[in-house]
Amino acid sequence: MYLSFSQQTTTVCLLLHLVSISYPGTYIYVMFSDTFGPDKCCFQFIKERLPKTKVLSFEYTDKRCAMEGVLLRMLKGKQICADPTMQWVKRIMKLNCRNLLKT
């Protein structure tokens, strides 16, 4: 069966509406995430240690996020979520702060 573009769009909209009725929080999140919600949140943390020489900088996630995390910005631009309570993460953050103070 072939659906035209408008039929496909209508189908997708109906499915999204059904999901939003089933999960009201999802609908609110979709509508307001760009305006009222935090920009960057971590939902899972990296398990293995990262070499401190590869970390360029860090920033804490927004306090409104479900999990408190640290975004580590790597030399190649990639951002990785890490647990701020882990010792190796604390060492990287401390070293990064020292390097910032030296410059």
mmCIF file of N, CA and C in Angstrom:
data_model
loop_
_atom_site.group_PDB
_atom_site.id
_atom_site.type_symbol
_atom_site.label_atom_id
_atom_site.label_comp_id
_atom_site.label_asym_id
_atom_site.label_seq_id
_atom_site.Cartn_x
_atom_site.Cartn_y
_atom_site.Cartn_z
ATOM 1 N N MET A 1 0.840 -1.168 0.000
ATOM 2 C CA MET A 1 0.000 0.000 0.000
ATOM 3 C C MET A 1 0.892 1.241 0.000
ATOM 4 N N TYR A 2 0.589 2.198 -0.828
ATOM 5 C CA TYR A 2 1.359 3.422 -0.958
ATOM 6 C C TYR A 2 0.570 4.581 -0.376
ATOM 7 N N LEU A 3 1.219 5.376 0.463
ATOM 8 C CA LEU A 3 0.592 6.564 1.034
ATOM 9 C C LEU A 3 1.248 7.805 0.444
ATOM 10 N N SER A 4 0.440 8.794 0.138
ATOM 11 C CA SER A 4 0.990 10.053 -0.359
ATOM 12 C C SER A 4 1.717 10.768 0.780
ATOM 13 N N PHE A 5 2.467 11.798 0.432
ATOM 14 C CA PHE A 5 3.212 12.548 1.438
ATOM 15 C C PHE A 5 2.286 13.115 2.507
ATOM 16 N N SER A 6 1.169 13.696 2.106
ATOM 17 C CA SER A 6 0.239 14.281 3.086
ATOM 18 C C SER A 6 -0.372 13.202 3.973
ATOM 19 N N GLN A 7 -0.624 12.022 3.408
ATOM 20 C CA GLN A 7 -1.157 10.925 4.216
ATOM 21 C C GLN A 7 -0.101 10.438 5.214
ATOM 22 N N GLN A 8 1.149 10.389 4.761
ATOM 23 C CA GLN A 8 2.231 9.975 5.654
ATOM 24 C C GLN A 8 2.391 10.976 6.794
ATOM 25 N N THR A 9 2.337 12.254 6.459
ATOM 26 C CA THR A 9 2.460 13.300 7.470
ATOM 27 C C THR A 9 1.323 13.216 8.473
ATOM 28 N N THR A 10 0.118 13.021 7.981
ATOM 29 C CA THR A 10 -1.045 12.893 8.858
ATOM 30 C C THR A 10 -0.899 11.685 9.767
ATOM 31 N N THR A 11 -0.427 10.581 9.220
ATOM 32 C CA THR A 11 -0.236 9.363 10.002
ATOM 33 C C THR A 11 0.782 9.593 11.115
ATOM 34 N N VAL A 12 1.888 10.225 10.782
ATOM 35 C CA VAL A 12 2.920 10.503 11.782
ATOM 36 C C VAL A 12 2.374 11.422 12.871
ATOM 37 N N CYS A 13 1.638 12.458 12.481
ATOM 38 C CA CYS A 13 1.053 13.381 13.461
ATOM 39 C C CYS A 13 0.075 12.666 14.384
ATOM 40 N N LEU A 14 -0.740 11.795 13.821
ATOM 41 C CA LEU A 14 -1.689 11.038 14.643
ATOM 42 C C LEU A 14 -0.962 10.130 15.626
ATOM 43 N N LEU A 15 0.092 9.474 15.156
ATOM 44 C CA LEU A 15 0.864 8.606 16.043
ATOM 45 C C LEU A 15 1.511 9.407 17.172
ATOM 46 N N LEU A 16 2.065 10.562 16.839
ATOM 47 C CA LEU A 16 2.658 11.411 17.870
ATOM 48 C C LEU A 16 1.614 11.871 18.878
ATOM 49 N N HIS A 17 0.433 12.194 18.383
ATOM 50 C CA HIS A 17 -0.643 12.615 19.276
ATOM 51 C C HIS A 17 -1.061 11.475 20.199
ATOM 52 N N LEU A 18 -1.154 10.262 19.657
ATOM 53 C CA LEU A 18 -1.507 9.108 20.483
ATOM 54 C C LEU A 18 -0.457 8.869 21.563
ATOM 55 N N VAL A 19 0.806 9.010 21.196
ATOM 56 C CA VAL A 19 1.874 8.841 22.181
ATOM 57 C C VAL A 19 1.769 9.916 23.251
ATOM 58 N N SER A 20 1.469 11.140 22.839
ATOM 59 C CA SER A 20 1.382 12.235 23.809
ATOM 60 C C SER A 20 0.212 12.049 24.769
ATOM 61 N N ILE A 21 -0.866 11.438 24.301
ATOM 62 C CA ILE A 21 -2.003 11.167 25.183
ATOM 63 C C ILE A 21 -1.626 10.078 26.182
ATOM 64 N N SER A 22 -0.902 9.063 25.701
ATOM 65 C CA SER A 22 -0.486 7.966 26.568
ATOM 66 C C SER A 22 0.550 8.421 27.585
ATOM 67 N N TYR A 23 1.430 9.311 27.170
ATOM 68 C CA TYR A 23 2.512 9.804 28.019
ATOM 69 C C TYR A 23 2.504 11.329 28.003
ATOM 70 N N PRO A 24 1.677 11.957 28.839
ATOM 71 C CA PRO A 24 1.540 13.413 28.806
ATOM 72 C C PRO A 24 2.853 14.159 29.008
ATOM 73 N N GLY A 25 3.741 13.629 29.826
ATOM 74 C CA GLY A 25 5.025 14.283 30.048
ATOM 75 C C GLY A 25 5.845 14.394 28.777
ATOM 76 N N THR A 26 5.699 13.421 27.886
ATOM 77 C CA THR A 26 6.419 13.434 26.618
ATOM 78 C C THR A 26 5.963 14.602 25.770
ATOM 79 N N TYR A 27 4.686 14.821 25.717
ATOM 80 C CA TYR A 27 4.134 15.906 24.909
ATOM 81 C C TYR A 27 4.628 17.253 25.419
ATOM 82 N N ILE A 28 4.599 17.431 26.719
ATOM 83 C CA ILE A 28 5.068 18.683 27.306
ATOM 84 C C ILE A 28 6.555 18.862 27.030
ATOM 85 N N TYR A 29 7.334 17.791 27.149
ATOM 86 C CA TYR A 29 8.768 17.875 26.893
ATOM 87 C C TYR A 29 9.035 18.296 25.455
ATOM 88 N N VAL A 30 8.344 17.699 24.518
ATOM 89 C CA VAL A 30 8.542 18.025 23.107
ATOM 90 C C VAL A 30 8.183 19.478 22.843
ATOM 91 N N MET A 31 7.110 19.944 23.437
ATOM 92 C CA MET A 31 6.669 21.312 23.185
ATOM 93 C C MET A 31 7.600 22.352 23.788
ATOM 94 N N PHE A 32 8.105 22.101 24.984
ATOM 95 C CA PHE A 32 8.800 23.145 25.711
ATOM 96 C C PHE A 32 10.278 22.878 25.964
ATOM 97 N N SER A 33 10.824 21.807 25.452
ATOM 98 C CA SER A 33 12.203 21.477 25.787
ATOM 99 C C SER A 33 13.184 22.546 25.339
ATOM 100 N N ASP A 34 12.967 23.146 24.190
ATOM 101 C CA ASP A 34 13.892 24.160 23.699
ATOM 102 C C ASP A 34 13.761 25.471 24.456
ATOM 103 N N THR A 35 12.588 25.750 25.009
ATOM 104 C CA THR A 35 12.348 27.032 25.639
ATOM 105 C C THR A 35 12.623 27.010 27.136
ATOM 106 N N PHE A 36 12.149 25.994 27.830
ATOM 107 C CA PHE A 36 12.183 26.014 29.280
ATOM 108 C C PHE A 36 13.118 24.987 29.915
ATOM 109 N N GLY A 37 13.480 23.960 29.204
ATOM 110 C CA GLY A 37 14.265 22.888 29.794
ATOM 111 C C GLY A 37 15.752 23.112 29.666
ATOM 112 N N PRO A 38 16.520 22.303 30.377
ATOM 113 C CA PRO A 38 17.971 22.412 30.269
ATOM 114 C C PRO A 38 18.449 21.987 28.882
ATOM 115 N N ASP A 39 19.549 22.575 28.453
ATOM 116 C CA ASP A 39 20.080 22.276 27.124
ATOM 117 C C ASP A 39 20.830 20.954 27.074
ATOM 118 N N LYS A 40 21.626 20.689 28.095
ATOM 119 C CA LYS A 40 22.480 19.502 28.077
ATOM 120 C C LYS A 40 22.304 18.725 29.372
ATOM 121 N N CYS A 41 21.933 17.456 29.240
ATOM 122 C CA CYS A 41 21.797 16.566 30.389
ATOM 123 C C CYS A 41 22.494 15.249 30.089
ATOM 124 N N CYS A 42 22.950 14.584 31.128
ATOM 125 C CA CYS A 42 23.537 13.251 30.998
ATOM 126 C C CYS A 42 22.510 12.218 31.453
ATOM 127 N N PHE A 43 22.372 11.161 30.693
ATOM 128 C CA PHE A 43 21.459 10.085 31.065
ATOM 129 C C PHE A 43 22.202 8.799 31.380
ATOM 130 N N GLN A 44 23.488 8.785 31.063
ATOM 131 C CA GLN A 44 24.334 7.661 31.440
ATOM 132 C C GLN A 44 25.777 8.143 31.392
ATOM 133 N N PHE A 45 26.618 7.550 32.230
ATOM 134 C CA PHE A 45 28.000 7.982 32.346
ATOM 135 C C PHE A 45 28.945 6.970 31.717
ATOM 136 N N ILE A 46 30.089 7.477 31.274
ATOM 137 C CA ILE A 46 31.118 6.597 30.726
ATOM 138 C C ILE A 46 31.639 5.712 31.862
ATOM 139 N N LYS A 47 31.917 4.474 31.553
ATOM 140 C CA LYS A 47 32.339 3.516 32.580
ATOM 141 C C LYS A 47 33.856 3.530 32.790
ATOM 142 N N GLU A 48 34.621 3.623 31.705
ATOM 143 C CA GLU A 48 36.073 3.536 31.829
ATOM 144 C C GLU A 48 36.695 4.920 32.005
ATOM 145 N N ARG A 49 37.874 4.927 32.579
ATOM 146 C CA ARG A 49 38.593 6.182 32.785
ATOM 147 C C ARG A 49 39.064 6.743 31.453
ATOM 148 N N LEU A 50 39.094 8.050 31.394
ATOM 149 C CA LEU A 50 39.619 8.728 30.217
ATOM 150 C C LEU A 50 40.984 9.314 30.562
ATOM 151 N N PRO A 51 41.904 9.336 29.598
ATOM 152 C CA PRO A 51 43.200 9.956 29.883
ATOM 153 C C PRO A 51 43.048 11.467 30.054
ATOM 154 N N LYS A 52 43.606 11.991 31.128
ATOM 155 C CA LYS A 52 43.453 13.421 31.427
ATOM 156 C C LYS A 52 44.052 14.306 30.346
ATOM 157 N N THR A 53 45.018 13.786 29.606
ATOM 158 C CA THR A 53 45.645 14.574 28.540
ATOM 159 C C THR A 53 44.723 14.773 27.345
ATOM 160 N N LYS A 54 43.662 13.996 27.268
ATOM 161 C CA LYS A 54 42.722 14.099 26.143
ATOM 162 C C LYS A 54 41.543 15.025 26.439
ATOM 163 N N VAL A 55 41.414 15.453 27.713
ATOM 164 C CA VAL A 55 40.288 16.303 28.117
ATOM 165 C C VAL A 55 40.695 17.769 27.994
ATOM 166 N N LEU A 56 39.955 18.504 27.197
ATOM 167 C CA LEU A 56 40.234 19.920 26.972
ATOM 168 C C LEU A 56 39.605 20.795 28.056
ATOM 169 N N SER A 57 38.339 20.519 28.383
ATOM 170 C CA SER A 57 37.627 21.308 29.383
ATOM 171 C C SER A 57 36.454 20.494 29.920
ATOM 172 N N PHE A 58 35.734 21.083 30.859
ATOM 173 C CA PHE A 58 34.557 20.410 31.410
ATOM 174 C C PHE A 58 33.524 21.449 31.793
ATOM 175 N N GLU A 59 32.288 20.987 31.929
ATOM 176 C CA GLU A 59 31.219 21.830 32.465
ATOM 177 C C GLU A 59 30.212 20.934 33.169
ATOM 178 N N TYR A 60 29.620 21.472 34.228
ATOM 179 C CA TYR A 60 28.573 20.736 34.938
ATOM 180 C C TYR A 60 27.283 20.801 34.133
ATOM 181 N N THR A 61 26.479 19.755 34.246
ATOM 182 C CA THR A 61 25.164 19.790 33.615
ATOM 183 C C THR A 61 24.252 20.696 34.435
ATOM 184 N N ASP A 62 23.166 21.094 33.839
ATOM 185 C CA ASP A 62 22.190 21.973 34.483
ATOM 186 C C ASP A 62 21.607 21.294 35.723
ATOM 187 N N LYS A 63 21.343 22.069 36.758
ATOM 188 C CA LYS A 63 20.768 21.529 38.002
ATOM 189 C C LYS A 63 19.376 20.940 37.790
ATOM 190 N N ARG A 64 18.712 21.339 36.703
ATOM 191 C CA ARG A 64 17.369 20.819 36.425
ATOM 192 C C ARG A 64 17.393 19.432 35.793
ATOM 193 N N CYS A 65 18.565 18.943 35.427
ATOM 194 C CA CYS A 65 18.674 17.602 34.843
ATOM 195 C C CYS A 65 18.377 16.546 35.908
ATOM 196 N N ALA A 66 17.891 15.406 35.471
ATOM 197 C CA ALA A 66 17.558 14.319 36.394
ATOM 198 C C ALA A 66 18.795 13.780 37.106
ATOM 199 N N MET A 67 19.920 13.742 36.404
ATOM 200 C CA MET A 67 21.171 13.247 36.982
ATOM 201 C C MET A 67 22.211 14.361 36.945
ATOM 202 N N GLU A 68 22.890 14.565 38.056
ATOM 203 C CA GLU A 68 23.978 15.538 38.072
ATOM 204 C C GLU A 68 25.172 14.912 37.371
ATOM 205 N N GLY A 69 25.698 15.596 36.397
ATOM 206 C CA GLY A 69 26.809 15.057 35.635
ATOM 207 C C GLY A 69 27.799 16.127 35.236
ATOM 208 N N VAL A 70 28.882 15.676 34.628
ATOM 209 C CA VAL A 70 29.909 16.565 34.105
ATOM 210 C C VAL A 70 30.111 16.217 32.640
ATOM 211 N N LEU A 71 30.083 17.230 31.800
ATOM 212 C CA LEU A 71 30.367 17.038 30.381
ATOM 213 C C LEU A 71 31.844 17.315 30.160
ATOM 214 N N LEU A 72 32.570 16.288 29.758
ATOM 215 C CA LEU A 72 33.986 16.443 29.456
ATOM 216 C C LEU A 72 34.122 16.705 27.963
ATOM 217 N N ARG A 73 34.765 17.814 27.611
ATOM 218 C CA ARG A 73 34.996 18.135 26.199
ATOM 219 C C ARG A 73 36.386 17.617 25.839
ATOM 220 N N MET A 74 36.408 16.701 24.889
ATOM 221 C CA MET A 74 37.653 16.074 24.486
ATOM 222 C C MET A 74 38.377 16.934 23.443
ATOM 223 N N LEU A 75 39.653 16.646 23.224
ATOM 224 C CA LEU A 75 40.462 17.417 22.280
ATOM 225 C C LEU A 75 39.861 17.449 20.879
ATOM 226 N N LYS A 76 39.227 16.365 20.469
ATOM 227 C CA LYS A 76 38.647 16.298 19.122
ATOM 228 C C LYS A 76 37.242 16.887 19.056
ATOM 229 N N GLY A 77 36.772 17.497 20.158
ATOM 230 C CA GLY A 77 35.473 18.158 20.157
ATOM 231 C C GLY A 77 34.318 17.333 20.683
ATOM 232 N N LYS A 78 34.524 16.059 20.875
ATOM 233 C CA LYS A 78 33.465 15.185 21.378
ATOM 234 C C LYS A 78 33.179 15.511 22.842
ATOM 235 N N GLN A 79 31.913 15.432 23.246
ATOM 236 C CA GLN A 79 31.528 15.634 24.643
ATOM 237 C C GLN A 79 31.099 14.303 25.241
ATOM 238 N N ILE A 80 31.611 14.012 26.424
ATOM 239 C CA ILE A 80 31.335 12.741 27.085
ATOM 240 C C ILE A 80 30.826 13.018 28.493
ATOM 241 N N CYS A 81 29.770 12.318 28.880
ATOM 242 C CA CYS A 81 29.205 12.460 30.223
ATOM 243 C C CYS A 81 29.986 11.611 31.217
ATOM 244 N N ALA A 82 30.303 12.221 32.355
ATOM 245 C CA ALA A 82 31.026 11.507 33.406
ATOM 246 C C ALA A 82 30.369 11.789 34.754
ATOM 247 N N ASP A 83 30.564 10.856 35.673
ATOM 248 C CA ASP A 83 30.007 10.962 37.022
ATOM 249 C C ASP A 83 30.918 11.847 37.877
ATOM 250 N N PRO A 84 30.419 12.990 38.361
ATOM 251 C CA PRO A 84 31.269 13.909 39.122
ATOM 252 C C PRO A 84 31.701 13.382 40.493
ATOM 253 N N THR A 85 31.141 12.266 40.938
ATOM 254 C CA THR A 85 31.541 11.704 42.231
ATOM 255 C C THR A 85 32.720 10.738 42.098
ATOM 256 N N MET A 86 33.066 10.365 40.877
ATOM 257 C CA MET A 86 34.182 9.439 40.653
ATOM 258 C C MET A 86 35.511 10.167 40.853
ATOM 259 N N GLN A 87 36.460 9.485 41.498
ATOM 260 C CA GLN A 87 37.757 10.103 41.796
ATOM 261 C C GLN A 87 38.495 10.550 40.537
ATOM 262 N N TRP A 88 38.495 9.728 39.495
ATOM 263 C CA TRP A 88 39.243 10.093 38.291
ATOM 264 C C TRP A 88 38.651 11.331 37.626
ATOM 265 N N VAL A 89 37.335 11.514 37.738
ATOM 266 C CA VAL A 89 36.680 12.704 37.173
ATOM 267 C C VAL A 89 37.056 13.926 38.008
ATOM 268 N N LYS A 90 37.058 13.773 39.324
ATOM 269 C CA LYS A 90 37.451 14.877 40.207
ATOM 270 C C LYS A 90 38.880 15.332 39.917
ATOM 271 N N ARG A 91 39.779 14.357 39.673
ATOM 272 C CA ARG A 91 41.174 14.700 39.373
ATOM 273 C C ARG A 91 41.283 15.479 38.066
ATOM 274 N N ILE A 92 40.533 15.055 37.056
ATOM 275 C CA ILE A 92 40.554 15.757 35.770
ATOM 276 C C ILE A 92 40.038 17.182 35.937
ATOM 277 N N MET A 93 38.956 17.349 36.690
ATOM 278 C CA MET A 93 38.393 18.689 36.891
ATOM 279 C C MET A 93 39.373 19.575 37.662
ATOM 280 N N LYS A 94 40.014 19.016 38.682
ATOM 281 C CA LYS A 94 40.980 19.777 39.480
ATOM 282 C C LYS A 94 42.169 20.199 38.619
ATOM 283 N N LEU A 95 42.691 19.271 37.835
ATOM 284 C CA LEU A 95 43.813 19.569 36.945
ATOM 285 C C LEU A 95 43.423 20.627 35.921
ATOM 286 N N ASN A 96 42.224 20.514 35.390
ATOM 287 C CA ASN A 96 41.741 21.469 34.393
ATOM 288 C C ASN A 96 41.634 22.865 34.998
ATOM 289 N N CYS A 97 41.163 22.955 36.232
ATOM 290 C CA CYS A 97 41.059 24.253 36.914
ATOM 291 C C CYS A 97 42.440 24.853 37.155
ATOM 292 N N ARG A 98 43.391 24.027 37.549
ATOM 293 C CA ARG A 98 44.760 24.513 37.755
ATOM 294 C C ARG A 98 45.333 25.076 36.461
ATOM 295 N N ASN A 99 45.118 24.362 35.369
ATOM 296 C CA ASN A 99 45.635 24.816 34.075
ATOM 297 C C ASN A 99 45.004 26.137 33.664
ATOM 298 N N LEU A 100 43.730 26.320 33.971
ATOM 299 C CA LEU A 100 43.064 27.582 33.645
ATOM 300 C C LEU A 100 43.641 28.736 34.458
ATOM 301 N N LEU A 101 43.978 28.471 35.717
ATOM 302 C CA LEU A 101 44.530 29.517 36.576
ATOM 303 C C LEU A 101 45.938 29.924 36.148
ATOM 304 N N LYS A 102 46.682 28.995 35.560
ATOM 305 C CA LYS A 102 48.046 29.284 35.102
ATOM 306 C C LYS A 102 48.060 30.206 33.890
ATOM 307 N N THR A 103 47.013 30.143 33.067
ATOM 308 C CA THR A 103 47.012 30.949 31.841
ATOM 309 C C THR A 103 46.548 32.350 32.069
#
